[in-house]
Amino acid sequence: MTLHVLFVCTGNICRSPIAERLATALATQLKIPDFTSSSAGVRAVIGHPIHPEAALVLESLGGDASAFVARQFIPRIGSQADLIITMSAAHRDAVLERAPRLLARTFTLAEVAEFASGSDSATIADLPRLRVMQGVSGFGDVPDPIGLDSEAFDAVGTKIAASLPPILELCQRSGSF
């Protein structure tokens, strides 16, 4: 069975495409079978390619920036995902405002990374319980680099790349494959 992770940010041209494509590359590297990822934006720049600075960062981190097209988050897209990972608490709230039924599978990148790092046996099914036990405060958002210099884009890429290994290990443990 395939496990699908959806990454969400604002415009779907920087943060979420970086996360999507890096997750795919890492899953391949870790030989995680039947893993897929995609991305969307809560205010997407529909039809646009990945931002040029984000593409440079993505490629420098080992991801593929080619053939990317931004799309809008809609509940149907979210319902097709096993796990929805947002770049900020505001994105998580926007997803849940549009699709409240997705609460049990919608988390920020920092939440999932923290929960995954804190338990060697946690699976995706454990995430809602971990959120209740640990709460949601204190987790940092991935800042929006739009309008900032290349160093800001580099910092965003580094933060996303550092968060993904425990998340992919969590996916691997989840037994949904």
CSV table of C-alpha atoms in Angstrom, one decimal:
chain,number,residue,atom,x,y,z
A,1,MET,CA,0.0,0.0,0.0
A,2,THR,CA,1.3,3.4,-0.9
A,3,LEU,CA,1.9,6.1,1.8
A,4,HIS,CA,1.3,9.6,0.5
A,5,VAL,CA,2.5,12.8,2.2
A,6,LEU,CA,1.2,16.2,1.2
A,7,PHE,CA,3.3,19.3,2.0
A,8,VAL,CA,1.5,22.7,2.3
A,9,CYS,CA,2.7,26.3,2.4
A,10,THR,CA,1.4,29.6,1.1
A,11,GLY,CA,2.1,29.9,-2.6
A,12,ASN,CA,3.4,26.4,-3.3
A,13,ILE,CA,6.5,27.8,-5.1
A,14,CYS,CA,9.1,27.7,-2.3
A,15,ARG,CA,8.8,25.8,0.9
A,16,SER,CA,6.4,23.0,0.1
A,17,PRO,CA,8.0,22.1,-3.2
A,18,ILE,CA,11.4,21.9,-1.5
A,19,ALA,CA,9.9,19.6,1.1
A,20,GLU,CA,8.1,17.5,-1.5
A,21,ARG,CA,11.0,16.9,-3.7
A,22,LEU,CA,13.5,16.4,-0.9
A,23,ALA,CA,11.2,13.9,0.8
A,24,THR,CA,11.0,12.0,-2.5
A,25,ALA,CA,14.8,12.0,-2.9
A,26,LEU,CA,15.3,10.9,0.7
A,27,ALA,CA,12.7,8.1,0.4
A,28,THR,CA,14.5,6.8,-2.7
A,29,GLN,CA,17.8,7.0,-0.9
A,30,LEU,CA,16.4,5.1,2.1
A,31,LYS,CA,14.8,2.6,-0.2
A,32,ILE,CA,11.3,3.3,1.2
A,33,PRO,CA,9.0,1.5,-1.2
A,34,ASP,CA,5.6,2.9,-2.3
A,35,PHE,CA,6.3,6.4,-0.8
A,36,THR,CA,4.9,9.4,-2.7
A,37,SER,CA,4.7,13.1,-1.9
A,38,SER,CA,3.1,16.1,-3.4
A,39,SER,CA,2.5,19.7,-2.4
A,40,ALA,CA,-0.1,22.5,-2.5
A,41,GLY,CA,-0.5,26.1,-1.3
A,42,VAL,CA,-3.3,27.6,0.7
A,43,ARG,CA,-3.0,30.7,-1.6
A,44,ALA,CA,-1.1,29.1,-4.4
A,45,VAL,CA,0.4,30.8,-7.4
A,46,ILE,CA,-1.5,28.2,-9.5
A,47,GLY,CA,0.4,27.0,-12.6
A,48,HIS,CA,3.7,28.6,-11.7
A,49,PRO,CA,7.0,26.8,-11.5
A,50,ILE,CA,9.1,26.6,-8.4
A,51,HIS,CA,10.7,29.9,-7.5
A,52,PRO,CA,14.2,30.2,-9.1
A,53,GLU,CA,16.0,30.6,-5.7
A,54,ALA,CA,14.1,27.7,-4.2
A,55,ALA,CA,15.0,25.6,-7.3
A,56,LEU,CA,18.7,26.4,-6.7
A,57,VAL,CA,18.5,25.4,-3.0
A,58,LEU,CA,16.5,22.3,-3.8
A,59,GLU,CA,19.0,21.1,-6.4
A,60,SER,CA,22.0,21.9,-4.1
A,61,LEU,CA,20.4,19.6,-1.5
A,62,GLY,CA,19.9,16.8,-3.9
A,63,GLY,CA,16.3,17.3,-5.1
A,64,ASP,CA,14.9,17.6,-8.5
A,65,ALA,CA,13.2,21.0,-9.4
A,66,SER,CA,12.1,20.1,-12.9
A,67,ALA,CA,8.5,19.9,-14.1
A,68,PHE,CA,7.1,21.4,-10.9
A,69,VAL,CA,3.7,23.2,-11.2
A,70,ALA,CA,2.1,25.0,-8.2
A,71,ARG,CA,-1.4,24.0,-7.2
A,72,GLN,CA,-4.1,25.2,-4.8
A,73,PHE,CA,-4.9,23.1,-1.7
A,74,ILE,CA,-8.5,21.9,-1.8
A,75,PRO,CA,-10.1,19.3,0.6
A,76,ARG,CA,-10.0,16.6,-2.1
A,77,ILE,CA,-6.2,16.8,-2.4
A,78,GLY,CA,-5.9,16.7,1.4
A,79,SER,CA,-8.2,13.7,1.7
A,80,GLN,CA,-5.9,11.7,-0.7
A,81,ALA,CA,-3.0,12.1,1.7
A,82,ASP,CA,-2.1,9.9,4.6
A,83,LEU,CA,-0.1,12.7,6.3
A,84,ILE,CA,-0.4,16.5,5.7
A,85,ILE,CA,2.7,18.5,6.7
A,86,THR,CA,2.4,22.2,6.8
A,87,MET,CA,5.2,24.7,6.9
A,88,SER,CA,3.6,26.8,9.7
A,89,ALA,CA,0.8,26.7,12.3
A,90,ALA,CA,-1.1,29.3,10.1
A,91,HIS,CA,-1.0,26.8,7.2
A,92,ARG,CA,-2.2,24.0,9.4
A,93,ASP,CA,-5.0,26.2,10.5
A,94,ALA,CA,-5.9,27.1,6.9
A,95,VAL,CA,-6.0,23.5,5.9
A,96,LEU,CA,-8.2,22.6,8.9
A,97,GLU,CA,-10.5,25.6,8.2
A,98,ARG,CA,-11.1,24.2,4.7
A,99,ALA,CA,-11.2,20.6,5.7
A,100,PRO,CA,-11.7,20.0,9.5
A,101,ARG,CA,-12.0,16.3,9.0
A,102,LEU,CA,-8.3,16.2,8.2
A,103,LEU,CA,-7.3,17.1,11.8
A,104,ALA,CA,-5.9,13.7,12.7
A,105,ARG,CA,-3.5,13.7,9.8
A,106,THR,CA,-2.5,17.5,9.6
A,107,PHE,CA,0.6,18.7,11.5
A,108,THR,CA,3.4,21.3,11.0
A,109,LEU,CA,6.8,20.1,9.8
A,110,ALA,CA,8.3,21.0,13.2
A,111,GLU,CA,5.6,19.0,15.1
A,112,VAL,CA,6.1,15.9,13.0
A,113,ALA,CA,9.9,16.1,13.2
A,114,GLU,CA,9.8,16.6,17.0
A,115,PHE,CA,7.3,13.8,17.5
A,116,ALA,CA,9.3,11.5,15.2
A,117,SER,CA,12.6,12.3,16.9
A,118,GLY,CA,11.2,11.8,20.3
A,119,SER,CA,10.2,8.2,19.8
A,120,ASP,CA,11.9,5.4,18.0
A,121,SER,CA,8.7,3.4,17.8
A,122,ALA,CA,6.2,6.1,16.9
A,123,THR,CA,4.2,5.7,13.6
A,124,ILE,CA,1.9,8.1,11.7
A,125,ALA,CA,-1.0,6.5,13.6
A,126,ASP,CA,0.5,7.8,16.9
A,127,LEU,CA,0.8,11.4,15.8
A,128,PRO,CA,-2.7,12.6,17.0
A,129,ARG,CA,-2.1,11.0,20.4
A,130,LEU,CA,1.4,12.6,20.6
A,131,ARG,CA,-0.1,16.0,19.8
A,132,VAL,CA,-2.6,15.7,22.7
A,133,MET,CA,0.1,14.5,25.1
A,134,GLN,CA,2.7,17.1,24.1
A,135,GLY,CA,0.6,20.0,22.9
A,136,VAL,CA,1.4,22.2,19.9
A,137,SER,CA,3.1,25.2,21.4
A,138,GLY,CA,6.8,25.8,21.0
A,139,PHE,CA,7.2,24.3,17.5
A,140,GLY,CA,8.9,26.7,15.1
A,141,ASP,CA,7.5,27.6,11.7
A,142,VAL,CA,9.5,27.5,8.5
A,143,PRO,CA,9.7,31.2,7.5
A,144,ASP,CA,8.6,32.4,4.1
A,145,PRO,CA,11.7,33.4,2.1
A,146,ILE,CA,9.7,35.3,-0.6
A,147,GLY,CA,11.2,38.8,-1.1
A,148,LEU,CA,14.3,37.9,0.9
A,149,ASP,CA,17.9,37.2,-0.2
A,150,SER,CA,19.4,33.9,-1.2
A,151,GLU,CA,20.6,33.3,2.4
A,152,ALA,CA,17.0,33.2,3.5
A,153,PHE,CA,16.2,30.6,0.9
A,154,ASP,CA,19.3,28.6,1.9
A,155,ALA,CA,18.2,28.7,5.6
A,156,VAL,CA,14.7,27.5,4.7
A,157,GLY,CA,16.2,24.6,2.7
A,158,THR,CA,18.5,23.7,5.5
A,159,LYS,CA,15.7,23.7,8.0
A,160,ILE,CA,13.4,21.6,5.8
A,161,ALA,CA,16.3,19.1,5.0
A,162,ALA,CA,17.2,18.7,8.7
A,163,SER,CA,13.5,18.0,9.6
A,164,LEU,CA,12.9,15.3,7.0
A,165,PRO,CA,15.1,12.3,8.1
A,166,PRO,CA,13.1,11.6,11.3
A,167,ILE,CA,9.9,12.1,9.4
A,168,LEU,CA,10.9,9.6,6.7
A,169,GLU,CA,12.0,7.2,9.3
A,170,LEU,CA,8.5,7.6,10.9
A,171,CYS,CA,7.0,6.9,7.5
A,172,GLN,CA,9.1,3.8,7.1
A,173,ARG,CA,8.1,2.5,10.6
A,174,SER,CA,4.4,3.1,9.9
A,175,GLY,CA,4.0,-0.1,8.0
A,176,SER,CA,1.6,1.5,5.5
A,177,PHE,CA,3.7,0.2,2.6
